[in-house]
XYZ file of C-alpha atoms in Angstrom:
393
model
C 105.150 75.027 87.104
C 108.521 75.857 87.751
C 109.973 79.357 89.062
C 113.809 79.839 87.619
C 116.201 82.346 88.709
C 114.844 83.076 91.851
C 117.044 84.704 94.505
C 116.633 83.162 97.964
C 119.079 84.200 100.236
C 121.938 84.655 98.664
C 121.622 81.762 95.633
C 119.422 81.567 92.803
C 116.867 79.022 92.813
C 114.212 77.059 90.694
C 110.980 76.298 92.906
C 108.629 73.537 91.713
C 104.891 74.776 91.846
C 102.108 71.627 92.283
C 98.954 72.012 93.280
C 99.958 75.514 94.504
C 102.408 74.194 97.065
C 105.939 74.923 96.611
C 107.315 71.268 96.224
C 110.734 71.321 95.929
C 113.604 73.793 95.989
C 117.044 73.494 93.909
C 118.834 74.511 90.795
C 118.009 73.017 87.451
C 114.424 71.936 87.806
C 112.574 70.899 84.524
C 109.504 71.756 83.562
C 107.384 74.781 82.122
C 108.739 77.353 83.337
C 108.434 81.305 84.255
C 111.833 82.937 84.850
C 111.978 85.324 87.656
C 115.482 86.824 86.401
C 117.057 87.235 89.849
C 113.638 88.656 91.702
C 113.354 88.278 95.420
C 111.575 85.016 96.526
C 110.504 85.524 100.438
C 107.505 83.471 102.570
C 104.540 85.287 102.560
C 104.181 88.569 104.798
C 101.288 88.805 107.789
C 99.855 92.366 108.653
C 99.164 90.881 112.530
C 97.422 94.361 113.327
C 94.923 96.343 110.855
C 91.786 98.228 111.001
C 91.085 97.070 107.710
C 87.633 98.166 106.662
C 88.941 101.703 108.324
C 91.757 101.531 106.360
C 89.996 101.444 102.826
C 87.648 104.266 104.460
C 90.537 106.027 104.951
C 91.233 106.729 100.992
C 88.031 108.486 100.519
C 88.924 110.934 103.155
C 90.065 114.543 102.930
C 94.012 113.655 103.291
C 95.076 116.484 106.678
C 98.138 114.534 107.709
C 100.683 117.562 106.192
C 98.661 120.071 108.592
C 100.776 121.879 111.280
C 97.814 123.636 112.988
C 93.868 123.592 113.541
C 93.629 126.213 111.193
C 95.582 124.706 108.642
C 93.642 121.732 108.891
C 90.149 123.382 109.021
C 91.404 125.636 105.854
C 92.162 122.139 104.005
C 88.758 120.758 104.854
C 87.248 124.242 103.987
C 89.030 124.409 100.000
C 87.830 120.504 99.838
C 84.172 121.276 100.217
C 83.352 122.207 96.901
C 84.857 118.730 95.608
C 83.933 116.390 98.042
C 80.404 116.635 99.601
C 77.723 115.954 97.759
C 74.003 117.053 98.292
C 72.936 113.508 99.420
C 76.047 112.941 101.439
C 76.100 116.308 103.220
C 78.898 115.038 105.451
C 82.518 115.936 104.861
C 85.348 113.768 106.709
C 88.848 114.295 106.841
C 91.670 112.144 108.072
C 94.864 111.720 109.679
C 95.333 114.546 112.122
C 98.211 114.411 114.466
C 97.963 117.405 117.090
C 99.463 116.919 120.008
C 102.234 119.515 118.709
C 99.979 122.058 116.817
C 100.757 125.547 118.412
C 96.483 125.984 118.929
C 94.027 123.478 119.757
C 91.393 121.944 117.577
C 88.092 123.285 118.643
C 84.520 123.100 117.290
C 84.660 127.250 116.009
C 88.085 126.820 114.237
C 86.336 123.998 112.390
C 82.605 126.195 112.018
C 84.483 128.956 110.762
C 85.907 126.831 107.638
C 82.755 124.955 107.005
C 80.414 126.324 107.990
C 76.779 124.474 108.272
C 78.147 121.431 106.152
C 78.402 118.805 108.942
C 82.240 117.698 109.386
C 84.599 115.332 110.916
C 88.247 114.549 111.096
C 89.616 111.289 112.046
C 92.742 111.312 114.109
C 95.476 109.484 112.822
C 95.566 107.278 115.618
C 91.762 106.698 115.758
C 91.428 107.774 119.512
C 90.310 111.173 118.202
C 87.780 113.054 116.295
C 86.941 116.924 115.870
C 83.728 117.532 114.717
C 81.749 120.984 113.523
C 78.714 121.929 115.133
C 76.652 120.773 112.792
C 78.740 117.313 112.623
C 78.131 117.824 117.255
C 74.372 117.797 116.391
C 74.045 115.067 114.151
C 76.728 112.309 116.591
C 74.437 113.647 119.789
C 77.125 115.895 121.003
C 75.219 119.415 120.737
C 76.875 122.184 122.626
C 80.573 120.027 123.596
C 82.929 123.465 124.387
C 85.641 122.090 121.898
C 84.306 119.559 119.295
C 87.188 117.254 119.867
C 85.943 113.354 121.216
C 88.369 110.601 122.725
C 87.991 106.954 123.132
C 84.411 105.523 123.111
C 83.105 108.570 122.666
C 85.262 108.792 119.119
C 84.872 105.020 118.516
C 81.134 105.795 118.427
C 81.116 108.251 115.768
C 84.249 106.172 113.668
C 81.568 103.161 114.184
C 78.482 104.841 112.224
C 80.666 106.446 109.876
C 82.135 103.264 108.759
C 77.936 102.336 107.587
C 78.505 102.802 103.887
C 76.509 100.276 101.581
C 78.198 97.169 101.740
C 78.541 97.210 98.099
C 80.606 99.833 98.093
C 82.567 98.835 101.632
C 83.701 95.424 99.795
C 84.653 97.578 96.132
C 86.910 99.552 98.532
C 88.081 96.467 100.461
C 88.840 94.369 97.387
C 90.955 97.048 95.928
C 93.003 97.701 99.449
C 93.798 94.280 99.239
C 95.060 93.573 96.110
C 97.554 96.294 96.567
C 98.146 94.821 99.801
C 98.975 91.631 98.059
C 101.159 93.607 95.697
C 103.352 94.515 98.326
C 103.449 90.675 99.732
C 101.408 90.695 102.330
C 99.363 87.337 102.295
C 97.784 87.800 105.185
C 95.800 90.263 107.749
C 94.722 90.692 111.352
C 91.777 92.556 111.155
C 91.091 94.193 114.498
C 88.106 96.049 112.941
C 85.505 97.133 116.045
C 82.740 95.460 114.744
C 81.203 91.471 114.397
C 83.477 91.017 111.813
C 82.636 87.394 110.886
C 79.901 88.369 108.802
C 81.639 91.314 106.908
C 84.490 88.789 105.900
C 82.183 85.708 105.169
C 80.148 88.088 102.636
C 82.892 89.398 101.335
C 85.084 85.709 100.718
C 81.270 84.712 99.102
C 82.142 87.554 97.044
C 84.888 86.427 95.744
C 87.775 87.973 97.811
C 90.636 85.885 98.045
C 93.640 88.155 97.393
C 94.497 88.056 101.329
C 93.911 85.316 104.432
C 92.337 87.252 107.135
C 91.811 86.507 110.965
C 89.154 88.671 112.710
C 89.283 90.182 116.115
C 86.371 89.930 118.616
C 85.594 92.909 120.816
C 84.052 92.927 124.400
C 80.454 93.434 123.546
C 80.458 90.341 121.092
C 82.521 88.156 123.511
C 79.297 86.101 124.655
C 77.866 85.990 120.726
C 81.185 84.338 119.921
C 81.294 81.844 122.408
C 77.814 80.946 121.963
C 78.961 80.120 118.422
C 81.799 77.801 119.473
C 84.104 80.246 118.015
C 88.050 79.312 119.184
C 90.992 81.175 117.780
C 92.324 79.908 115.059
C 89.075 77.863 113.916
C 89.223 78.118 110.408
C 85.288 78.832 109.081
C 86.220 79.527 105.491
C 89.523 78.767 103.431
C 90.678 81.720 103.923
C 89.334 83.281 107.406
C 89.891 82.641 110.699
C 88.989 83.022 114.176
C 91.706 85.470 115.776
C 92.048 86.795 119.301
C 90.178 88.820 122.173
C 90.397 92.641 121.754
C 90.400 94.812 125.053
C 91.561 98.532 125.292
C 93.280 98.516 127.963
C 94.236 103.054 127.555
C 94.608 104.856 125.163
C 97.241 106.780 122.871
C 99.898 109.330 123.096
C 99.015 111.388 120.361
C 95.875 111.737 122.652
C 97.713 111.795 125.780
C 95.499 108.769 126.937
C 97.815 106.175 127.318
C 98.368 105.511 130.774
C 101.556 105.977 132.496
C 103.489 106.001 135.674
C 104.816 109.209 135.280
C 102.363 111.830 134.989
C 102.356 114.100 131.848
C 103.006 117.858 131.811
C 99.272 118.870 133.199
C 99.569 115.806 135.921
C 97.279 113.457 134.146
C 98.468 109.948 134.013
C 96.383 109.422 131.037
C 93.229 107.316 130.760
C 93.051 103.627 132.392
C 89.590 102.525 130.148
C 89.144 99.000 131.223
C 90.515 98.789 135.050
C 91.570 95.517 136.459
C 88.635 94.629 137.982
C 87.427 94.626 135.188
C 89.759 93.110 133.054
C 90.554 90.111 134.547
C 87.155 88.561 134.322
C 86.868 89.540 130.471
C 90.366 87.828 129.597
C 89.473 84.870 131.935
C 86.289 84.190 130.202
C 87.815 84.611 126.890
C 90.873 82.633 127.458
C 88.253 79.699 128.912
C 86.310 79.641 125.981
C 89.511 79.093 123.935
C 89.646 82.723 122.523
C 93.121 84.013 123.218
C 93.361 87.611 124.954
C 94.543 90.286 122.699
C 94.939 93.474 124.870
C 96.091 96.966 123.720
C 98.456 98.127 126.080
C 100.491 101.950 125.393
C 101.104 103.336 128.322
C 103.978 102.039 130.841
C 101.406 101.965 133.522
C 98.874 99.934 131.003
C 101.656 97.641 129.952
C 102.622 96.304 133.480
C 98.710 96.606 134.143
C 97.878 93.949 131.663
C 101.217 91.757 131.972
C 99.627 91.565 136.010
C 96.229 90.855 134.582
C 98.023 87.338 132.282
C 100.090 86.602 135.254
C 96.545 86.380 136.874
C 94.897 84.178 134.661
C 97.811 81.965 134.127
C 97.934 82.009 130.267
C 99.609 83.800 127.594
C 97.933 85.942 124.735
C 98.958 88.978 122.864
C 99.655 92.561 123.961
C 99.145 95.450 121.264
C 101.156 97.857 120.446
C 103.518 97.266 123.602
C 104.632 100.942 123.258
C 106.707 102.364 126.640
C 107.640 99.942 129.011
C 109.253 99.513 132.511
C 112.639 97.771 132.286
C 111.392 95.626 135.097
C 108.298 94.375 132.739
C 110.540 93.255 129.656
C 111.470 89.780 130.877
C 108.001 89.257 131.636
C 106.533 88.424 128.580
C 108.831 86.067 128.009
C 108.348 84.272 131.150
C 104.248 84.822 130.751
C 103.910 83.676 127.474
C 102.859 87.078 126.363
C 103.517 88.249 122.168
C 104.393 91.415 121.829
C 102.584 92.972 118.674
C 104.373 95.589 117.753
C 104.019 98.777 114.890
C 107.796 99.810 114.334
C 106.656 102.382 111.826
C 105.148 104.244 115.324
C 108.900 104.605 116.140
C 108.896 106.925 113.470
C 105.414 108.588 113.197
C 105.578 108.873 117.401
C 109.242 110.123 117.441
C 108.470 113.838 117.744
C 105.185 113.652 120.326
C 107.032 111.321 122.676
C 110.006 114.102 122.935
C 107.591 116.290 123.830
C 104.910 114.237 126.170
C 107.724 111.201 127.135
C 110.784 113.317 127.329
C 113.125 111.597 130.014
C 111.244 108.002 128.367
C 111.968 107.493 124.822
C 114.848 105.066 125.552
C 111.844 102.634 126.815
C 109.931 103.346 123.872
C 109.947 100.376 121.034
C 112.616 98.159 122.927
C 112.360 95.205 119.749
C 116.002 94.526 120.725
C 115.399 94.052 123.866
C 112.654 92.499 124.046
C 114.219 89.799 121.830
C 117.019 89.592 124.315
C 114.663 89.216 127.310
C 112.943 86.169 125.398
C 109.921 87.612 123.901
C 107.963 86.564 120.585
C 107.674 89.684 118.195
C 104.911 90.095 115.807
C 104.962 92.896 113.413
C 101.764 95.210 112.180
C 101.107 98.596 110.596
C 97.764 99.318 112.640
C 96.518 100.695 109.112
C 94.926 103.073 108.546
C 97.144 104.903 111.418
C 100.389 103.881 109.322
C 99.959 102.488 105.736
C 99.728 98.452 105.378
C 103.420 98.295 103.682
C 105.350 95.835 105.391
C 108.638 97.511 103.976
């Protein structure tokens, strides 16, 4: 098959098709043909940082990102009850709250005042938070917590048995994500789902889902299963999945106020430092022996040089995620360590307003592509869906 009139670059091309590998490249190539009239023509797009299963979750929520306050938030969950809870689901979630610059603070009798005894939950749009009702607090094993707002593990926890939908359903929702996905070019995902992900993708590529090549992530407390396996990254164990990196939280997020810095924020926290070194170090090690290459989310300024240390330690490269604010003396770095930066630029934009408030005399560190290019680091680019939307443009 042959693809006319397709703009690469600045010319317009024919590209022979065979065996679905693009054979050869030129003008005037004969054969059947499907004329592209001038379209774009670009390799294949990689998502290198998605929560994906999260991410189709996330568009059977109650939408809150517009709200400016708790109370307008609670008051959108509260006129979405009639339409969205069920009497055998008798759970309402919302998602996307930002609100680190919300004039009042989410709490538990904001969110009991709107809804009352129907048990509910909001995501935060980073996934480091959730805000939960009291009757929501009694059902997660929270009872009595003064505000109803959970960070880190604790909001991993209650993200984790949310995400327990019939797998049925899960992999109707995944399927569709991922066609539109593929609509937009992306041909392929890094799923950093917190789960064992290898089964969830091998069921769902028995299924028949082959819009999208997928690599999945392996978290802490699966490390040993996936050694015991022989797992290495980038073992391919079906056509279309493979084995992808080491996933460590290293802190958390500013929309949080988590991630950890050097300079303290304005209450004289530093943030939250989840997996210390001690710690660390032996996790990457083992990983990195096995032949599973360390993927560590880094935010903070204090996390990033934290976990730059930690490689330098081991004496092999991997990934960091997210790479947010960083130390001018830490940029050359990963360069020299062999460290990928995997980086979300739509964050520039969603973050913009929080770090002027939290990161004030910092946002010129914040996002430094440029020069982190000039310093001799290896880019990657993500969306961290569902905490910006998987569209690479």
């Amino acid at each position: 098959m042959i693809l006319g009139n397709a703009r690469i670059g600045d010319r317009l091309l024919d590209l022979r098709i065979d065996g679905g590998v693009i054979t050869e490249i030129r003008a005037g190539l004969d054969g059947e043909r499907i004329d592209l009239d001038g379209r774009w023509v670009s390799p294949g797009l990689w998502d290198n940082h998605v929560h994906f299963t999260q991410w189709t979750l996330t568009s059977q929520r109650v939408d809150v990102t517009a709200a400016a306050s708790a109370q307008e938030a609670a008051a959108l969950m509260a006129a979405a009850l009639t339409s969205s809870v069920s009497p055998a689901q008798a759970l309402l979630v919302g998602g996307g709250f930002r609100d680190a610059l919300w004039p009042d603070a989410p709490t538990r009798d904001i969110l009991d005042g709107a809804t009352g005894a129907v048990p509910t939950v909001l995501v935060s749009g980073d996934l480091h938070a959730v805000w939960l009702n009291s009757a929501a607090l009694a059902i997660y094993g929270h009872t009595g917590h003064p505000t109803g707002l959970l960070t880190e593990d604790a909001a991993f926890e209650v993200q984790r048995q949310l995400s327990t939908v019939p797998d049925d359903v899960a992999d109707a929702w995944a399927r569709s994500a991922a066609v539109a996905a593929a609509r937009r070019g992306v041909v392929g995902i890094v799923d950093f789902e917190m789960t064992w992900n290898l089964e969830v993708w091998r069921r769902r590529v028995a299924s028949g889902h082959d819009a999208l090549r997928v690599e999945f992530a392996i978290y802490p407390q699966h490390l040993e299963r996936a050694i015991a396996e022989g797992l290495r990254t980038g073992d391919r164990v079906e056509e279309l999945l493979s084995v992808g990196g080491f996933k460590v939280l290293a802190d958390g997020s500013l929309n949080t106020r988590t991630a950890y810095t050097i300079d303290p924020y304005e209450d004289g926290s530093h943030g939250e430092l989840t997996v210390p070194p001690a710690v660390l170090v032996p996790l990457m090690r083992r990983a990195s022996d096995a032949g599973i290459r360390p993927d560590i989310h880094a935010i903070g300024d204090q996390a990033n040089s934290m976990v730059l240390d930690a490689f330098q330690t081991i004496g092999r490269g991997g990934r960091i995620e997210h790479a947010q604010l960083l130390a001018e003396r830490d940029l050359p770095r990963f360069g020299s360590l062999g460290v990928i930066a995997s980086v979300q630029p739509e964050h520039a934009m969603d973050d913009r307003d929080v770090a002027e408030r939290y990161w004030p005399e910092r946002t010129a560190r914040m996002y430094p592509f440029r020069s982190l290019l000039d310093a001799g680091a290896t880019l990657l680019f993500g969306s961290d869906a569902p905490v910006a939307p998987l569209d690479p443009w």
